[in-house]
XYZ file of C-alpha atoms in Angstrom:
481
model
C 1.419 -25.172 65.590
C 3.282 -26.953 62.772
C 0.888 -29.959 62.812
C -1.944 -27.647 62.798
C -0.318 -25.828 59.483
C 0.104 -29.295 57.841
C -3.121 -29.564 58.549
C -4.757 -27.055 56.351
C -1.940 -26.988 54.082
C -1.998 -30.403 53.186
C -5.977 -30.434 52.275
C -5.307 -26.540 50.537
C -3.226 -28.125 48.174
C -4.729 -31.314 47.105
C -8.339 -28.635 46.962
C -6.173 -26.270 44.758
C -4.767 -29.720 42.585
C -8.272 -30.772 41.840
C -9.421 -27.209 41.191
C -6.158 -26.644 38.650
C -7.265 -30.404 36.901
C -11.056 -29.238 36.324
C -10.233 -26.025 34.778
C -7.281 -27.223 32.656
C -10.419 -30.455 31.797
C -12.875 -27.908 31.278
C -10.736 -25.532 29.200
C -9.906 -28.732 26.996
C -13.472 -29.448 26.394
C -14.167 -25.969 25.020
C -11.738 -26.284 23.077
C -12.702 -29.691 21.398
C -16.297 -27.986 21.558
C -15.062 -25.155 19.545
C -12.987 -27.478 17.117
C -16.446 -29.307 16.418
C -18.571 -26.395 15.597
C -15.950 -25.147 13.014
C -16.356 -28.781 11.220
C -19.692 -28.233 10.828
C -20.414 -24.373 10.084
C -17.291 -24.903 7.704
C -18.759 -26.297 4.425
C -16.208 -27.772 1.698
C -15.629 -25.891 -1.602
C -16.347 -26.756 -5.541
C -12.993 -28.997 -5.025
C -14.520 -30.907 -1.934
C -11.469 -29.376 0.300
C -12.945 -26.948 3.280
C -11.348 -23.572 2.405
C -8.644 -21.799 5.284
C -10.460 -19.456 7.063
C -8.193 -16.157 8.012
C -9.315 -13.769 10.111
C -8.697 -10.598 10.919
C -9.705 -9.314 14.259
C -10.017 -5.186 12.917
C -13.156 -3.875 15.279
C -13.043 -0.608 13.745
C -12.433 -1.929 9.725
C -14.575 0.827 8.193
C -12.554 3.699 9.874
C -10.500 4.869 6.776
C -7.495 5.022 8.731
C -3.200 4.452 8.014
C -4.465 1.035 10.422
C -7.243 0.223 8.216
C -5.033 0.439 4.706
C -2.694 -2.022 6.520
C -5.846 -4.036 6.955
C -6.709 -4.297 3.403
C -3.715 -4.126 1.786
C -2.751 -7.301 4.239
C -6.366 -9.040 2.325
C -5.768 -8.611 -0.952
C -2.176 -9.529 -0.238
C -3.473 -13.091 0.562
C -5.841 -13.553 -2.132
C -3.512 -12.464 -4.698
C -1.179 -15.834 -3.007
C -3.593 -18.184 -1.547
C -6.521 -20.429 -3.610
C -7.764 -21.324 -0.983
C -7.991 -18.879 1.807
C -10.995 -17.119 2.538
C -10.310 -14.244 4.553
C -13.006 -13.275 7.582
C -13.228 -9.974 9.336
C -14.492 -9.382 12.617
C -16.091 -5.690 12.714
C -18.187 -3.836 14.948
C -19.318 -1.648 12.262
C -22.890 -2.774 12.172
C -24.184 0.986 10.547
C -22.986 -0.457 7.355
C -23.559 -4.085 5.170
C -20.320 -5.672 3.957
C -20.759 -4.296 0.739
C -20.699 -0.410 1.623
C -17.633 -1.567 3.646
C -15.980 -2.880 0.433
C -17.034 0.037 -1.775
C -15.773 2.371 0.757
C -12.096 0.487 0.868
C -12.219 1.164 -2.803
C -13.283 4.930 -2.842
C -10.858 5.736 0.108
C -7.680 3.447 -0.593
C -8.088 2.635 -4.323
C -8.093 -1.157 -3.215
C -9.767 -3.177 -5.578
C -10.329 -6.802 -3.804
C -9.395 -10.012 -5.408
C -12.390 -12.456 -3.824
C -15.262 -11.514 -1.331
C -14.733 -11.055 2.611
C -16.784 -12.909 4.582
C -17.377 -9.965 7.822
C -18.410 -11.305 11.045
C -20.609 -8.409 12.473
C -19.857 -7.889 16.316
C -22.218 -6.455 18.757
C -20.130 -5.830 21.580
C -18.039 -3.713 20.117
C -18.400 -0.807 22.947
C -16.253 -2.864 25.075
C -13.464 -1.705 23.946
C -14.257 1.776 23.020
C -11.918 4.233 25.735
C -15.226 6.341 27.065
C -16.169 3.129 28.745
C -13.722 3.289 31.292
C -12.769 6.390 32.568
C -10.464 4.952 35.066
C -8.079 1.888 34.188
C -8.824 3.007 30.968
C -5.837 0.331 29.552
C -7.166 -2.732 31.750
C -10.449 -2.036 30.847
C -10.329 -1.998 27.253
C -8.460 -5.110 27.041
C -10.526 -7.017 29.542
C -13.291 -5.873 27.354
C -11.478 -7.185 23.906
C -11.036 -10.663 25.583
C -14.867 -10.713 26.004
C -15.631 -9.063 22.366
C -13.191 -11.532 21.259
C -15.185 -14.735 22.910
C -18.395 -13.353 20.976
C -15.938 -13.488 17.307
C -14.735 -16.983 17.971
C -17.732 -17.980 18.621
C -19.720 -17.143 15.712
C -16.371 -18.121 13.359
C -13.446 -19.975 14.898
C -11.124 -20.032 12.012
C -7.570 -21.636 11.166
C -5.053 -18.277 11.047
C -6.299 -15.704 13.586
C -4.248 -11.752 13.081
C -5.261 -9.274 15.540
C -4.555 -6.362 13.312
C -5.390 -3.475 15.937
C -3.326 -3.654 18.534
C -5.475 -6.072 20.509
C -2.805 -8.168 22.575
C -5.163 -9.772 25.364
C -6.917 -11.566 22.456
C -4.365 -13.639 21.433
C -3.908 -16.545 23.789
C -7.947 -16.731 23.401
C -7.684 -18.036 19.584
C -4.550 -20.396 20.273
C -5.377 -21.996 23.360
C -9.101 -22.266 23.195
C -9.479 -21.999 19.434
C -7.025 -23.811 18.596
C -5.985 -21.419 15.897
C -2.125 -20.238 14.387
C -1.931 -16.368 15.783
C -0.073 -13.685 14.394
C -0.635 -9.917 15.061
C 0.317 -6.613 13.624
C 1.192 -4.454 15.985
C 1.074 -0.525 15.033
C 1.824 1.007 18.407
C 2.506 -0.567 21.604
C -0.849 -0.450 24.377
C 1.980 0.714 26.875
C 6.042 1.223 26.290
C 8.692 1.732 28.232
C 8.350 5.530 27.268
C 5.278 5.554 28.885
C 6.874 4.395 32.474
C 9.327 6.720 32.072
C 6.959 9.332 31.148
C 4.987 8.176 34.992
C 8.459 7.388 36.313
C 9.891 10.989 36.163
C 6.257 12.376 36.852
C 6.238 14.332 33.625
C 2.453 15.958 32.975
C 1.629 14.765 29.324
C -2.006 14.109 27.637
C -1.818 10.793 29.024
C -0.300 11.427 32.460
C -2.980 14.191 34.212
C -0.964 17.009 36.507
C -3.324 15.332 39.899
C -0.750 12.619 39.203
C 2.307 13.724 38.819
C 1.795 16.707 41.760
C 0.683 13.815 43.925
C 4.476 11.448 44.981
C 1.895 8.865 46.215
C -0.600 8.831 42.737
C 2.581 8.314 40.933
C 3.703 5.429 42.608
C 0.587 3.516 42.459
C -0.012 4.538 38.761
C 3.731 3.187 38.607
C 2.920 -0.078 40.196
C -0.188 -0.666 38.143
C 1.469 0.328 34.747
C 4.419 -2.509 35.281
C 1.646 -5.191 36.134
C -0.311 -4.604 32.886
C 3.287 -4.248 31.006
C 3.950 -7.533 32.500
C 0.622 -8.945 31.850
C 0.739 -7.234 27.876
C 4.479 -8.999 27.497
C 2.404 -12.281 28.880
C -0.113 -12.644 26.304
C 1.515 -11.063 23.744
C 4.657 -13.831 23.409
C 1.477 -15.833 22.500
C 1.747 -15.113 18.720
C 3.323 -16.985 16.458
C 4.243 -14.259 14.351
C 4.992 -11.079 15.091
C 4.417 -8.022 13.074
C 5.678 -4.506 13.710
C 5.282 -1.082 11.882
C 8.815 0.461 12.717
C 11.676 -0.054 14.476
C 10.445 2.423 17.393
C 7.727 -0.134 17.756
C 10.158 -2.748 17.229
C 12.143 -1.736 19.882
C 9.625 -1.482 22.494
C 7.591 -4.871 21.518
C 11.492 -6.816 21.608
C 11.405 -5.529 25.274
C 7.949 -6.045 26.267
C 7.037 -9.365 24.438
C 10.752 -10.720 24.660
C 10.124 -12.797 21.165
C 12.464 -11.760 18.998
C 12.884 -15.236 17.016
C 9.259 -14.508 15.819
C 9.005 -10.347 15.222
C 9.708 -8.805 12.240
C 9.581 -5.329 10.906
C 7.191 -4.842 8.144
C 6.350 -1.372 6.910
C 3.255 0.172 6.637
C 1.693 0.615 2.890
C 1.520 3.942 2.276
C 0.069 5.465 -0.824
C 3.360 7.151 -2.488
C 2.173 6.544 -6.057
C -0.110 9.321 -5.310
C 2.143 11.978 -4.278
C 5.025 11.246 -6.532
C 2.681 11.927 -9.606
C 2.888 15.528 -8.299
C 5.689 17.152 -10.782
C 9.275 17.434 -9.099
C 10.198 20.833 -10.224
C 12.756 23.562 -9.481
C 11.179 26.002 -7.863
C 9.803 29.054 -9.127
C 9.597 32.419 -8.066
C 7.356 33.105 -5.701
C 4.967 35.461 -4.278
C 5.038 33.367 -0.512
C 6.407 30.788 0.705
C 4.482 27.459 2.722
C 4.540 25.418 5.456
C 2.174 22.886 5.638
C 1.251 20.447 8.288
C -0.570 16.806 8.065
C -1.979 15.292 10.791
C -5.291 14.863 13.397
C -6.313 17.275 15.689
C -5.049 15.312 18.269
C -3.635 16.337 21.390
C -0.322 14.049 20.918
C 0.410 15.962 17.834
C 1.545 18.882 19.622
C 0.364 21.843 17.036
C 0.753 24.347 19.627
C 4.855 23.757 19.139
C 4.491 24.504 15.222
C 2.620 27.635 15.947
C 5.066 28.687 18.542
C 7.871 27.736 16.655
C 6.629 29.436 13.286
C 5.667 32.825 15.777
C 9.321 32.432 17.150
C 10.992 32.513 13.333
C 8.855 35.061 11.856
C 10.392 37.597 15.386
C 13.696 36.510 15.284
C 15.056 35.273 11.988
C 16.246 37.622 9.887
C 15.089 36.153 6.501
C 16.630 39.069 4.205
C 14.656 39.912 1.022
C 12.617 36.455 0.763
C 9.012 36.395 0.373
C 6.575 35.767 3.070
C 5.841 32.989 4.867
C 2.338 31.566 5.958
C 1.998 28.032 8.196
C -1.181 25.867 6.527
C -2.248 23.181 9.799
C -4.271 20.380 7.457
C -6.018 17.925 9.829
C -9.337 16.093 10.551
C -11.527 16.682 13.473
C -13.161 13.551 15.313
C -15.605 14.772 17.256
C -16.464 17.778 19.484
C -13.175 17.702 21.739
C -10.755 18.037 18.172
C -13.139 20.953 17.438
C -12.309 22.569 20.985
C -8.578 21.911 19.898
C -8.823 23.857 17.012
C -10.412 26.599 18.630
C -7.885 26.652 21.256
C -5.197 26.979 18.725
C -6.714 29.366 16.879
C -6.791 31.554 20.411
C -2.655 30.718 20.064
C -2.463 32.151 16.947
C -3.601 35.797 17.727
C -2.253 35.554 21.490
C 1.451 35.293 19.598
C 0.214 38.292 16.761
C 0.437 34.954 13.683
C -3.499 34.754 13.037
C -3.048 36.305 9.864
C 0.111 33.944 8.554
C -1.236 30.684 10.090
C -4.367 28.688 7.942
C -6.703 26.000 9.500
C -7.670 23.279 6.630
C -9.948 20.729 8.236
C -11.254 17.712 6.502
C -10.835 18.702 3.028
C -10.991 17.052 -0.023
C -8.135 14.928 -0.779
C -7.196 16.683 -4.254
C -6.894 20.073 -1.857
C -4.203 18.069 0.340
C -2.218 17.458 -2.640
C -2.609 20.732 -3.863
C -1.207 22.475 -0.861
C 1.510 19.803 -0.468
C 2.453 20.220 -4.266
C 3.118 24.595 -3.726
C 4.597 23.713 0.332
C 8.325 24.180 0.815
C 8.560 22.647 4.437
C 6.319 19.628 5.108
C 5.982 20.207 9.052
C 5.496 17.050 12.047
C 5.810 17.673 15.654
C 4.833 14.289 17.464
C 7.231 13.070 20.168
C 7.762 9.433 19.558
C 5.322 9.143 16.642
C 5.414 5.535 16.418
C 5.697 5.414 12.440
C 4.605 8.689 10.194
C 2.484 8.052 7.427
C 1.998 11.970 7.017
C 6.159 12.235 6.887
C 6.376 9.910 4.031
C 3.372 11.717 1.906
C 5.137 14.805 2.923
C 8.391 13.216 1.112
C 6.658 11.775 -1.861
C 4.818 15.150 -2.270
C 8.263 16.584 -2.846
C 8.491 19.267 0.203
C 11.685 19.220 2.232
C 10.243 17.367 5.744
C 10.881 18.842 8.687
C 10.214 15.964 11.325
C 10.389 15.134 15.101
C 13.815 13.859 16.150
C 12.396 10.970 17.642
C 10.510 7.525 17.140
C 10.003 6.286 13.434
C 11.146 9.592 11.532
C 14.221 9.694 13.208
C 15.015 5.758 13.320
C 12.883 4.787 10.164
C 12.035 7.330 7.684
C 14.014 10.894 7.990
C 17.471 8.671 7.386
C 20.128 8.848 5.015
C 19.099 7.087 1.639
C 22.214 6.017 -0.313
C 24.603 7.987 1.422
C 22.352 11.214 1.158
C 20.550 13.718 3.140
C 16.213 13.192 3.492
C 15.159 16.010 4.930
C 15.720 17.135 8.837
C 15.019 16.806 12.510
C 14.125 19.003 15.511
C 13.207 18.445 18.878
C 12.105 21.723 20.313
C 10.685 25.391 19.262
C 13.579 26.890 19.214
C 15.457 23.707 16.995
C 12.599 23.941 14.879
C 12.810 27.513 14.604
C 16.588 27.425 13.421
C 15.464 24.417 11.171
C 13.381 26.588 9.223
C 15.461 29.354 9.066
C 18.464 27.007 7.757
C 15.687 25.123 5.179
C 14.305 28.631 3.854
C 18.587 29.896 3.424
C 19.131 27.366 1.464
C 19.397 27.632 -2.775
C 16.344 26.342 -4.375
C 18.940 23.894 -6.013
C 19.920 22.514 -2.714
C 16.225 22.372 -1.392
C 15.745 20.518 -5.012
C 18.455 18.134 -4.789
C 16.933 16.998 -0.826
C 13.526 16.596 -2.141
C 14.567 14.491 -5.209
C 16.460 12.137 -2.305
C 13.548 12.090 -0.105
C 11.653 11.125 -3.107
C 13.875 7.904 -4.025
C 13.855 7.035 -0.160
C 9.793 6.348 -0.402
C 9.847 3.304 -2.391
C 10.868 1.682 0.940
C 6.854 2.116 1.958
C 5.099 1.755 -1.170
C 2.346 -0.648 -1.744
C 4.355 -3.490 -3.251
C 7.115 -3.450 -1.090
C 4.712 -3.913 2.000
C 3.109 -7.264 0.111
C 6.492 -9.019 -0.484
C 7.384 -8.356 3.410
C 3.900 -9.590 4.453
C 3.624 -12.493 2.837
C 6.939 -13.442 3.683
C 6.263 -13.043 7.099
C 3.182 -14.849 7.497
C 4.350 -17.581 5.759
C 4.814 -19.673 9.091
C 1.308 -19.555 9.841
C 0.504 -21.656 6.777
C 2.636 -24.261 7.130
C-alpha cells in the first residue's frame, strides 16, 4: 500500500513541479510581452524623455460622486507637482467623449484641470456592475474587475497604477503582470469585520436578507464564504504599495484585513467647505419655525425611517415650551426606480405616525436650494450606522447648523470630535437618543447653539481642498521614486 502511494505521489508531484514552472514561465512572458507593448505605444515628449503614465482605474469617473471629487482632486493634485506625468483614466463611461467628462468635472466640482487626461474607454464595464450577479454578488464583481481590468492594461499598461474605487482584486494584476508601482484609495472596505459580525450574530440588515439569518444553516455557510473572500480581499490587497484610506473607521478595518500598516495612511476626503462657509455665521434670529434638515441618498443604509420616527417621537413627547414649530426637510437624490419606491415608502411613514404635514421631501434639487435650506436649518440630521466617512456631516458643519450625527464610524471617530478642546456638535445612536438629542439641541440659548456652530466651523479646515493635496502628494510620493 505504501509503495503503491509513492507511486502516484512521486509522479503527482514532479506533474504538479512542471505545471507550477510553466505557469510561473508563462506568466513571465506576459509580462515582458506587456513591458514591450508599453515601449512602443509610449511615444517620447518635446524633451525626448517618454512621459510617466498614471492611471487611475475609476470605472464609474463621470458619476459626480464624494468618490469621483477624490478622483479629480487626486489629478490635478499631480499635475500641479509633476512635469512629466500624464495622468490616464480607465472609464466605462462610453455615453460621453472625454471632453463632456472634463466639462462636467468643472460644472459639478469647480475643478479646473491643469493638463489634458488621456481616458481609456472600457467596454466591459458591466462586469462589475452588482445586477450582474444576484448571488455571490461580492465574488462576482471582483472576479469581473480582474477581467475589466485585463481589457485596461491592455490597451495602456502604465508606470503608477491607483485603483481609486475600491477595486482590490485588481491590484496584483498591474504589479505582477504589468509590472507597474500600485497604490489604491480605498473609500469603504468590499467586506469588514462589521459585516461578519453583522452574519455572525444573524442580525437582518439591507445586506443580510431575513431567509438568512432565520435559517442556523444559511448563516453558517454565508459565514464560511464571507471569511474566504475576507481572506482572499486581505490577499490581494497587501499587494499595494501604498495604501490610502478615507477615515480612521476605514482605517481600522483595512489595518485588520490587509495587515499593511507600514504602507496605509489616512488621507481625508476633499470636501467642498469653501462653499458652505461663505454662508453668513449669524446669531440667530427670531423665528417663525424652526428646521431640521437631512443630506443624503435615498439609500436603504441611510436609515431615514429612524429620523422620521425619531422626529414623530419628539414632536409627542418633548415638551418644547413656547418655541416655534418644528418641520424635518429629508434632501436626497433618487437613483433609479427602487430610491423612488423608498421615498414613497417613507412618505407612507410619515402619515402612519400623524408627521406628513411637518416632514418635507427635497429630491434632486438644485444645488443653490441645498444651501439655502442648510443656511435657515438649526439641526443638520445623519442616521447611517457605520457611515464609513460623512461628506454630508462636514457640509452640514461648514453650513453652520449644529450636526446631529450617528455615534458610530467616521462622525464619531473622525469628524463629530472635539476641535481644540471644544464641543462639534453631537451623537446618537437610537430614536429615542436622537429624540432627547433634539430636545437638548432645541433647549439650548441661541448663544450656545452659536458658539457650537462657530467650533464646528473651525473643525472643517481639516477636509478642505488643500489640506487633502498636501496629504496626497505626500503619500504617493513612494510610488515615484
Amino acid at each position: 500500500c505504501f509503495r503503491l502511494l509513492c507511486s502516484l505521489l512521486i509522479p503527482a508531484l514532479f506533474l504538479s513541479g512542471i505545471l507550477f514552472v510553466c505557469l510561473v514561465v508563462l506568466l513571465w512572458g506576459i509580462r515582458l510581452w506587456i513591458q514591450q507593448r508599453k515601449k512602443q505605444l509610449t511615444s517620447a515628449g518635446e524633451d525626448g524623455k517618454r512621459p510617466l503614465l498614471v492611471a487611475f482605474f475609476h470605472p464609474y469617473c463621470n458619476a459626480g460622486g464624494g468618490g469621483e471629487r477624490v478622483l479629480w482632486c487626486a489629478i490635478k493634485a499631480l499635475q500641479k507637482k509633476y512635469r512629466n506625468v500624464t495622468c490616464v483614466v480607465y472609464s466605462g463611461d462610453r455615453d460621453a467623449t472625454g471632453e463632456e467628462i472634463v466639462e462636467g468635472v468643472f460644472r459639478r466640482f469647480n475643478i479646473k484641470l491643469i493638463h489634458p487626461v488621456k481616458f481609456v474607454f472600457l467596454e466591459k464595464r458591466y462586469l462589475v456592475e452588482a445586477s450582474l450577479y444576484p448571488h455571490f454578488t461580492l465574488l462576482g464583481q471582483s472576479l469581473g474587475s480582474v477581467l475589466l481590468a485585463w481589457e485596461a492594461l491592455l490597451k495602456c499598461a502604465p508606470d503608477i497604477y491607483i485603483d481609486s474605487m475600491g477595486y482590490a482584486f485588481t491590484l496584483p494584476l498591474f504589479k505582477y503582470l504589468g509590472g507597474c508601482h500600485v497604490g489604491c484609495y480605498v473609500h469603504y472596505p468590499t467586506i469588514s469585520t462589521d459585516m461578519l459580525s453583522v452574519v455572525r450574530n444573524q442580525d437582518t440588515r439591507f445586506n443580510n436578507a431575513a431567509f438568512i439569518t432565520n435559517s442556523p444553516l444559511f448563516s453558517k455557510l454565508k459565514l464560511v464564504y464571507y471569511y474566504f473572500f475576507a481572506f482572499m480581499y486581505g490577499l490581494v490587497g497587501s499587494c499595494s504599495d501604498v495604501i490610502m484610506v478615507n477615515s480612521s473607521w476605514t482605517l481600522n478595518h483595512i489595518l485588520s484585513l490587509w495587515r499593511a500598516g507600514a504602507c496605509t495612511s489616512v488621507v481625508y476626503p476633499p470636501c467642498d467647505v469653501q462653499t458652505f462657509l461663505d454662508i453668513p455665521l449669524e446669531k440667530e434670529k427670531s423665528t417663525t419655525e424652526y428646521s431640521i434638515v437631512s443630506i443624503s441618498q435615498f439609500r436603504p443604509e441611510k436609515d431615514h425611517s429612524l429620523q422620521i420616527r425619531a422626529f414623530a417621537k419628539l414632536l409627542k413627547e418633548k415638551r418644547l415650551g413656547q418655541q416655534p414649530p418644528l418641520k424635518l426637510i429629508l434632501i436626497g437624490g433618487c437613483r433609479n426606480q427602487e430610491d423612488e419606491e423608498r421615498v414613497k415608502n417613507l412618505k407612507c411613514l410619515c402619515e402612519e405616525l400623524g408627521v406628513s404635514n411637518k416632514v418635507m421631501f427635497r429630491i434632486n434639487i438644485p444645488f443653490e436650494e441645498l444651501k439655502r435650506h442648510l443656511a435657515e436649518a438649526t439641526i443638520g440630521l445623519h442616521t447611517m450606522w457605520n457611515e464609513h466617512f460623512g461628506i454630508g456631516v462636514v457640509e452640514c458643519m461648514a453650513a453652520g447648523t449644529v450636526i446631529l450625527a450617528h455615534n458610530s464610524g467616521g462622525p464619531k471617530l473622525d469628524i463629530v470630535v472635539p476641535y481644540e478642546g471644544q464641543m462639534t456638535g453631537f451623537l446618537a445612536e437610537n430614536e429615542d437618543s436622537y429624540a432627547e438629542k433634539m430636545a437638548y439641541i432645541l433647549s439650548l440659548s441661541p448663544e450656545k447653539r452659536l458658539e457650537i456652530r462657530a467650533n464646528a466651523r473651525h473643525s472643517v479646515h481639516r477636509f478642505s481642498d488643500q489640506h487633502f493635496e498636501e496629504t496626497f502628494l505626500l503619500t504617493v510620493e513612494p510610488l515615484f521614486k
